[in-house]
Short mmCIF file of C-alpha atoms and ligand atoms in Angstrom, two decimals:
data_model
loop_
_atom_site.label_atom_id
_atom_site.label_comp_id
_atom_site.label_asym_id
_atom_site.label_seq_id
_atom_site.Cartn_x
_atom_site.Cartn_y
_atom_site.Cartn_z
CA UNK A 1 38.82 14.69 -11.69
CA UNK A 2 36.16 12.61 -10.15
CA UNK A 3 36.73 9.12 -10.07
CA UNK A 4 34.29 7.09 -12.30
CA UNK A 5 31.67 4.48 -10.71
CA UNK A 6 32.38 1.14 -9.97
CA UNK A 7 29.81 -1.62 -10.25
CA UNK A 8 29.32 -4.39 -8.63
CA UNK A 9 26.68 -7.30 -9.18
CA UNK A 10 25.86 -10.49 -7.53
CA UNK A 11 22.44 -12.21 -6.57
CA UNK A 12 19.19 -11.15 -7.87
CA UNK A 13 18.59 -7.51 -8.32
CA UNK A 14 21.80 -6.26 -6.51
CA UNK A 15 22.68 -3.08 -7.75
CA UNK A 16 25.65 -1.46 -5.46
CA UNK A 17 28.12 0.80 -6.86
CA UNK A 18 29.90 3.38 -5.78
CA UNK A 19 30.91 7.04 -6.80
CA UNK A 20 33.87 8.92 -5.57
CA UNK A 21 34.05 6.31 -2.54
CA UNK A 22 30.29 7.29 -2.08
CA UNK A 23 27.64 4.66 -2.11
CA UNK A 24 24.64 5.28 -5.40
CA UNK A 25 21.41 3.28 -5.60
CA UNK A 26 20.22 1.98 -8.27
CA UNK A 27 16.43 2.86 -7.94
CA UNK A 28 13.79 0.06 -7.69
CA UNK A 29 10.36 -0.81 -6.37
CA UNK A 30 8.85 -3.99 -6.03
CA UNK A 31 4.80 -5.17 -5.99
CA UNK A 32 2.68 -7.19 -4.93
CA UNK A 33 0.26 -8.71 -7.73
CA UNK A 34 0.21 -7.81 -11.27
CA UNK A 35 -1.68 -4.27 -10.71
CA UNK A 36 2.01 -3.31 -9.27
CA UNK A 37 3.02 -3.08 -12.70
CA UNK A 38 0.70 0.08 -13.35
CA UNK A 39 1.99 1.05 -9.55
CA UNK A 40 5.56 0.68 -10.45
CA UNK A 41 5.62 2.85 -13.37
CA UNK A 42 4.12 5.88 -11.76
CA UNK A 43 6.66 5.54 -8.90
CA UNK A 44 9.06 5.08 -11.66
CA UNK A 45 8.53 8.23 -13.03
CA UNK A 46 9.60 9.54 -9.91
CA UNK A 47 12.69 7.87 -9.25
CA UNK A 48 13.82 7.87 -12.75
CA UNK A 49 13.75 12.04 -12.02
CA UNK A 50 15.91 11.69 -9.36
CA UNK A 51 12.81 12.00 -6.83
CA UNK A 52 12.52 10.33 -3.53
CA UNK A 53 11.51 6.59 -2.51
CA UNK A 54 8.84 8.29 -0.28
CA UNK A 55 6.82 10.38 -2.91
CA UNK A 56 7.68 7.17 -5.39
CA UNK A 57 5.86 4.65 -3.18
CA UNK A 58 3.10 7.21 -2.26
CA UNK A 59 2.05 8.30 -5.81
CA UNK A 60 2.83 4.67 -6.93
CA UNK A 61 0.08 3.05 -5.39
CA UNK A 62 -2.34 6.40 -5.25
CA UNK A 63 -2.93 4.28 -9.46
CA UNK A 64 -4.29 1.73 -7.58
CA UNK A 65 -6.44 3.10 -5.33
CA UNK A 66 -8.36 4.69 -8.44
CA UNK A 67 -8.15 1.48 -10.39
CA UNK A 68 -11.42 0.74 -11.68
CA UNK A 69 -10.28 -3.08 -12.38
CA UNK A 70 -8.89 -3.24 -8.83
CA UNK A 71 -11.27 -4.61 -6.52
CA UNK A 72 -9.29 -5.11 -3.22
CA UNK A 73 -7.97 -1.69 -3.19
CA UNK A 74 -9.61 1.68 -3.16
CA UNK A 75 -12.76 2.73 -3.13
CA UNK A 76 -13.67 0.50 -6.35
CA UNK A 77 -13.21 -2.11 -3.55
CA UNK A 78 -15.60 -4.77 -2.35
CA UNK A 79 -17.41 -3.97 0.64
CA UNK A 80 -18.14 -5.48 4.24
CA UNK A 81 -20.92 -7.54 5.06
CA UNK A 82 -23.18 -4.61 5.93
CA UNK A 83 -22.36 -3.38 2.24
CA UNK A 84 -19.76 -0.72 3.34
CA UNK A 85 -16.34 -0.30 1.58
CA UNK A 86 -14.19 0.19 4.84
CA UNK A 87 -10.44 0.86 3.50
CA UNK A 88 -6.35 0.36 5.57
CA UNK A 89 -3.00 2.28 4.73
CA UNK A 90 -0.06 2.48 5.86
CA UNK A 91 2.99 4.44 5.16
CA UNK A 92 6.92 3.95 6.78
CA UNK A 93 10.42 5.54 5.96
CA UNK A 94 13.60 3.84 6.29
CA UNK A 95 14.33 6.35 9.22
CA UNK A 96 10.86 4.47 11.08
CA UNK A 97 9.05 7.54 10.63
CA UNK A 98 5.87 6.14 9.65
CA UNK A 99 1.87 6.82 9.34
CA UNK A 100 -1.55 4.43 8.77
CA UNK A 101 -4.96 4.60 8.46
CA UNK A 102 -7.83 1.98 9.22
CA UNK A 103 -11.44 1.07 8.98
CA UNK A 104 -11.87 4.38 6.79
CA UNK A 105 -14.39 5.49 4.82
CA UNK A 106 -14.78 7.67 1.47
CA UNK A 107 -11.52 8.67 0.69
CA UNK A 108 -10.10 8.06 -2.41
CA UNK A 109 -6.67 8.09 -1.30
CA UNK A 110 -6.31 6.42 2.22
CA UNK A 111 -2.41 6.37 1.22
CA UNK A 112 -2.30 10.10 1.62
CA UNK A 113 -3.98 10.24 4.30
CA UNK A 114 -1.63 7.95 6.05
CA UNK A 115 0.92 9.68 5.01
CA UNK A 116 -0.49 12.90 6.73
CA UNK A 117 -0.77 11.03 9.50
CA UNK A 118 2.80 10.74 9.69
CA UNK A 119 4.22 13.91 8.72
CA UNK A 120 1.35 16.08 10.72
CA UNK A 121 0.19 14.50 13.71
CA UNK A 122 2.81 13.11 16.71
CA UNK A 123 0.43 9.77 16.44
CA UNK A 124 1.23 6.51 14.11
CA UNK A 125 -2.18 5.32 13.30
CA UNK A 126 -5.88 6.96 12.98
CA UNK A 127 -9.17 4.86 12.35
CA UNK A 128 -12.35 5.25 11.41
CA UNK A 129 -14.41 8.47 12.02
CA UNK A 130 -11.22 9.82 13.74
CA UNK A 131 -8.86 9.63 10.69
CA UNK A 132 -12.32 10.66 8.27
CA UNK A 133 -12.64 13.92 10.55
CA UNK A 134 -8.75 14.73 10.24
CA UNK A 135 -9.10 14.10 6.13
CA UNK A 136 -12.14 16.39 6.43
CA UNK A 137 -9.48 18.82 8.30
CA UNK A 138 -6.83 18.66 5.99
CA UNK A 139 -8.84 19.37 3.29
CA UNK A 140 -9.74 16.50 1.39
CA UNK A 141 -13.23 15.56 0.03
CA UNK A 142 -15.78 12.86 1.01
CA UNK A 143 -16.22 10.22 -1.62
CA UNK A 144 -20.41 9.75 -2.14
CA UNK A 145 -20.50 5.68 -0.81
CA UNK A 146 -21.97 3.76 -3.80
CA UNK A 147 -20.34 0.76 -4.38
CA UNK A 148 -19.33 0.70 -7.91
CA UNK A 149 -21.12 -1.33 -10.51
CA UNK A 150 -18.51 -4.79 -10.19
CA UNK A 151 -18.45 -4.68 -6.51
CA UNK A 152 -22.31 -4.16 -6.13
CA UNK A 153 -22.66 -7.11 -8.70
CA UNK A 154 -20.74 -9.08 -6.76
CA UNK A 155 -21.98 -8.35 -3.36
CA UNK A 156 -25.44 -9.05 -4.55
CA UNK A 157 -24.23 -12.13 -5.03
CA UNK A 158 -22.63 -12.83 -2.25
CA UNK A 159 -25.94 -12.03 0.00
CA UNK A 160 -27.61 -15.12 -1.27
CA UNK A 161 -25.08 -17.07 0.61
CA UNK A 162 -23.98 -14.76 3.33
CA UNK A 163 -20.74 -16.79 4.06
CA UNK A 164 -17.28 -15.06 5.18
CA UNK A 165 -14.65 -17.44 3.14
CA UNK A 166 -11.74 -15.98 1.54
CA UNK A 167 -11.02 -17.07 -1.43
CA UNK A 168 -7.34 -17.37 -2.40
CA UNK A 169 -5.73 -15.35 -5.20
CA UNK A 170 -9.28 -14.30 -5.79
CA UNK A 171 -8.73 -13.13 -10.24
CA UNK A 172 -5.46 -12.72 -9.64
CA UNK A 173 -5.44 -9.11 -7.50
CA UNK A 174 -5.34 -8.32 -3.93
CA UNK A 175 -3.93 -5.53 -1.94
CA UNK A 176 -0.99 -3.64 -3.16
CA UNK A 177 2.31 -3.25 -1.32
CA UNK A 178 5.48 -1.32 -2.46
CA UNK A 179 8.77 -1.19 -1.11
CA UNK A 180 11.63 0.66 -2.71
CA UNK A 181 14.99 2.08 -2.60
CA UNK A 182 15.83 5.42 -4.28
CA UNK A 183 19.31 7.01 -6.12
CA UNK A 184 20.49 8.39 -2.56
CA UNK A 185 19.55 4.90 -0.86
CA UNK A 186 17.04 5.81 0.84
CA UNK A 187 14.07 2.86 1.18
CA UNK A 188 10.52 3.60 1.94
CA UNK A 189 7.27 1.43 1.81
CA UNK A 190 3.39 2.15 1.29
CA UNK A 191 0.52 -0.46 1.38
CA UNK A 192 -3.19 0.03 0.82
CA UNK A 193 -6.51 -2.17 0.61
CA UNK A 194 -10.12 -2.36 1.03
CA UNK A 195 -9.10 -5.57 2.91
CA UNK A 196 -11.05 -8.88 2.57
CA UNK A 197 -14.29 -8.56 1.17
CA UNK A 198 -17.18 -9.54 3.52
CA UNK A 199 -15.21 -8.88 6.41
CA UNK A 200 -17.22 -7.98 9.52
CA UNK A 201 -17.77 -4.33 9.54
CA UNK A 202 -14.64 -2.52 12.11
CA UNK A 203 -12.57 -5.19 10.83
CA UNK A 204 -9.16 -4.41 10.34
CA UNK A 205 -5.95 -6.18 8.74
CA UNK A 206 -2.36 -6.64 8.56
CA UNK A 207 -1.71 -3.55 5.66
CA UNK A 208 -2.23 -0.49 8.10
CA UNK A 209 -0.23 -2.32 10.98
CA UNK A 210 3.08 -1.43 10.61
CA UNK A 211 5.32 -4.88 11.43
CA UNK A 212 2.64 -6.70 10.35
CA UNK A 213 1.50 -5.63 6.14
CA UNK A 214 4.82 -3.39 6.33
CA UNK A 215 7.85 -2.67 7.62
CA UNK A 216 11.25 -0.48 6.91
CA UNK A 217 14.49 -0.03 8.42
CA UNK A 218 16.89 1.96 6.21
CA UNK A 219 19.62 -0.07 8.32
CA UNK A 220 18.66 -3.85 6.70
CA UNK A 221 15.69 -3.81 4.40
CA UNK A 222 11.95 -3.07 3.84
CA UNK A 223 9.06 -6.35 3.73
CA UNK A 224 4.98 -6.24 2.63
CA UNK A 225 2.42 -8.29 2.92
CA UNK A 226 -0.30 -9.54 0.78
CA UNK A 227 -3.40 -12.52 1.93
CA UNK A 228 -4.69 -13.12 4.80
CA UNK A 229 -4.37 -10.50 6.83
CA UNK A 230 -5.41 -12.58 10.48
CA UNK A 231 -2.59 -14.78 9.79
CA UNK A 232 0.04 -12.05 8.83
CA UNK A 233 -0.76 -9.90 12.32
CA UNK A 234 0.07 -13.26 14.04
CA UNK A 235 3.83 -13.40 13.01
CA UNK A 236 4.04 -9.89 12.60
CA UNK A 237 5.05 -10.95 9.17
CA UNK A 238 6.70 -8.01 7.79
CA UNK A 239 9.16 -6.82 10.92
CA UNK A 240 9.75 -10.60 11.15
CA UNK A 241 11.38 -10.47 7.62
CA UNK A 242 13.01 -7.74 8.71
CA UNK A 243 14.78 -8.76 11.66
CA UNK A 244 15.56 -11.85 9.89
CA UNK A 245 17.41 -9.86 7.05
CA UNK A 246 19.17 -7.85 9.31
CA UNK A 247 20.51 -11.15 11.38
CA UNK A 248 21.77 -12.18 8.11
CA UNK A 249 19.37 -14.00 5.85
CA UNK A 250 18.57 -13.00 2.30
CA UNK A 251 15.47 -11.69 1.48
CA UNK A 252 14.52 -14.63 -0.10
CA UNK A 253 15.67 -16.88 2.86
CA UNK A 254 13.66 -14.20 5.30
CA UNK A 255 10.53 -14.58 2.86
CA UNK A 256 10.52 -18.40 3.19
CA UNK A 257 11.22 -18.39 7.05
CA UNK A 258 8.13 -15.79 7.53
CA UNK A 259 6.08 -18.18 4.67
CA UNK A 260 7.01 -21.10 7.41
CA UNK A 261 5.72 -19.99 10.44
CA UNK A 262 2.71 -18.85 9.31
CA UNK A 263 2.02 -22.29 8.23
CA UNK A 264 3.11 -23.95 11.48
CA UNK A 265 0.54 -20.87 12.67
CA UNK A 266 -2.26 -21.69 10.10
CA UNK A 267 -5.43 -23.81 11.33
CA UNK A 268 -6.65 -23.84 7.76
CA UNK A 269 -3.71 -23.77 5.75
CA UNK A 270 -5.25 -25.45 2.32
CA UNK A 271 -7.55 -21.84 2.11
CA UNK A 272 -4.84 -19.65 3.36
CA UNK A 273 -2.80 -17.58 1.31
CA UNK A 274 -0.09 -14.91 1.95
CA UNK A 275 2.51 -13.52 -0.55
CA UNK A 276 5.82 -11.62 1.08
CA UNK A 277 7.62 -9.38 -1.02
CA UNK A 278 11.41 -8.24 0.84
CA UNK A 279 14.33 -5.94 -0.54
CA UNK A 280 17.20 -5.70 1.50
CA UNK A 281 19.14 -2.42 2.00
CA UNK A 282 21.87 -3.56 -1.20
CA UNK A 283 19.31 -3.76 -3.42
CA UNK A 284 18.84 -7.67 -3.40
CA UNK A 285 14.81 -8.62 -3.33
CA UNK A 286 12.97 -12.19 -2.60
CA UNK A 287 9.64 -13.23 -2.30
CA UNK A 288 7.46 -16.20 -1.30
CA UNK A 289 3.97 -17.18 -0.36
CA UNK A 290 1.53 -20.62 0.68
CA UNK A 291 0.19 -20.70 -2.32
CA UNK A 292 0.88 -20.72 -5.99
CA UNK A 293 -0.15 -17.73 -7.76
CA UNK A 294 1.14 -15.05 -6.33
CA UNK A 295 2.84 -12.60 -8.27
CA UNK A 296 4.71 -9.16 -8.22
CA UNK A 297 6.11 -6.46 -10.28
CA UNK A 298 9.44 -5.66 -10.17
CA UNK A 299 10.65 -2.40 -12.01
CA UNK A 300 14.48 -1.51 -12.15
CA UNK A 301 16.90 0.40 -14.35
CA UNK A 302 14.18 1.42 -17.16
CA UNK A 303 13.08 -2.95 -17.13
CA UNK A 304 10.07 -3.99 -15.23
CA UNK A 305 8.79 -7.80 -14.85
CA UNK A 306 6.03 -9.42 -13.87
CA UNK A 307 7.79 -12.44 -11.70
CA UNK A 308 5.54 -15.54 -10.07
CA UNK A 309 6.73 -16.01 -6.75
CA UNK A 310 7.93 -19.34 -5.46
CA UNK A 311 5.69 -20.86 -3.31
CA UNK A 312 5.28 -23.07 -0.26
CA UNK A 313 2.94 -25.82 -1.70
CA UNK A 314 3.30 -25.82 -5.65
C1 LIG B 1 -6.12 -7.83 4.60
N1 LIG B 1 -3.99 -8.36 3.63
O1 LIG B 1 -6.92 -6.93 4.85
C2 LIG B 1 -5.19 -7.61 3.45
C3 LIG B 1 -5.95 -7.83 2.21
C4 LIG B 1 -5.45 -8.75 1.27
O2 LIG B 1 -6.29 -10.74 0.39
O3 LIG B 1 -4.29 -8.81 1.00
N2 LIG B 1 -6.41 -9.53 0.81
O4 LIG B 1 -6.09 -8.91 5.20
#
């Protein structure tokens, strides 16, 4: 007869337990801003049918990138300075396996495409007309580039002034980054923007650089990133959590470290903002940013929460 499982519980969101002396996952996913919660329960669906972290975090944030009401992800996103919506992904399994996209143009699912990237080409990252002509080759369509109505309102707007200036936890939404662990334990990550509106046109963030808006090892843990995207790159922000994790910190602890050298970083800390969202192999998860108002979406067992993160300055 087979022995029964064993549970075990201690910290936030642990969930280890064992089954016939072999180790069981609880499933969860964790994201950035509140739009994760629509994110979380698509990849839920997944998990919750005993699918896989990696088609969980890719079909998780695919809601996103078609959300209407989303304006830093997809191609709903606002544009560049020359009026172009320019979009990053990337894509990484716990085995480091991993795929992005950057500076790419109509296609509605840059996530996929990253993806692709990873499982059908020996490269890591494609940009620009490069990764459009291999999304043309692999069959996907061109997007027609009209900015939709909210993001051509608003970049009407923005010509009368013509200033770059990020504005921190701009209505509350911002890229989206998931990280996850499925039943068998395996953890996977996906992240995906239209990056910082206004941006000079070829520029490129943290999300599709893997260390930087995203990083996984199945050995220790899995880390996103969310803000500020020049500031992120700097402290390779999300291998950084990481390596901290797997010397021993928390997630939490590795959050705030990461949140702390950015700032020693920063030159304009007051109008810089970057979230961190970290889940450690065990299931435990933390989070931390500069500035108040970050948020993410947290879905495990059949609960999900929207949780404010702690942050640096309050
Ligand atoms: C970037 N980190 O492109 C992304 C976008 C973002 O606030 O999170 N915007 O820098």
């Amino acid at each position: 007869m087979l022995a029964p499982f064993s549970s075990k519980v201690s910290g936030i969101g642990i969930s280890k337990n064992t089954f016939n002396g072999q180790r069981v996952s609880q499933p969860q996913v964790i994201s950035t801003w509140n739009h994760g919660m629509a994110a979380n329960d698509k990849a839920w669906e997944i998990l919750s049918a005993d699918g896989n972290i990696l088609d969980a975090v890719e079909e998780g944030v695919k809601v996103t990138e078609v959300d209407k009401n989303v304006f830093s992800v997809g191609l709903n996103g606002i544009p560049d300075r020359e009026g172009i919506v320019t979009l990053d992904a990337s894509i990484m399994k716990g085995d480091g396996s991993c795929g992005a996209v950057a500076f790419l143009r109509q296609i509605k699912h840059p996530i996929t495409l990253a993806r692709m990237v990873m499982e059908k080409t020996p490269h890591v990252l494609l940009v620009g007309e490069g990764a459009r002509q291999f999304a043309i080759q692999e069959g996907m369509q061109l997007e027609e580039e009209v900015l939709s109505p909210n993001a051509s309102k608003a970049y009407e707007n923005w010509k009368i002034n013509a200033k770059y200036k990020p504005i921190i936890n701009v209505e509350n939404h911002d890229t989206i980054g998931m990280i996850g662990i499925d039943a068998t334990g395996e953890m996977a990550g996906s992240c995906t923007t239209s990056g910082l509106g206004y941006k000079m046109h070829g520029r490129v963030g943290d999300s599709p650089i893997i260390g930087a808006g995203l990083f996984v090892d199945g050995e220790v843990g899995a880390a996103t990133a969310t803000g500020l995207g020049e500031e992120v790159i700097r402290i390779c922000g999300a291998f950084l959590i990481v390596e901290l994790m797997r010397q021993g910190r928390t997630p939490q602890e590795a959050c705030e470290e990461a949140v702390k050298r950015a700032i020693a970083k920063s030159k304009d800390l007051k109008n810089t903002q970057i979230g961190f969202l970290a889940i450690n192999k065990e299931g435990d998860f933390g989070a931390f940013s500069i500035q108040p108002g970050f948020n993410y979406a947290h879905h495990h067992k059949a609960k999900q929460s929207l949780v404010d993160s702690n942050s640096w300055f309050k």
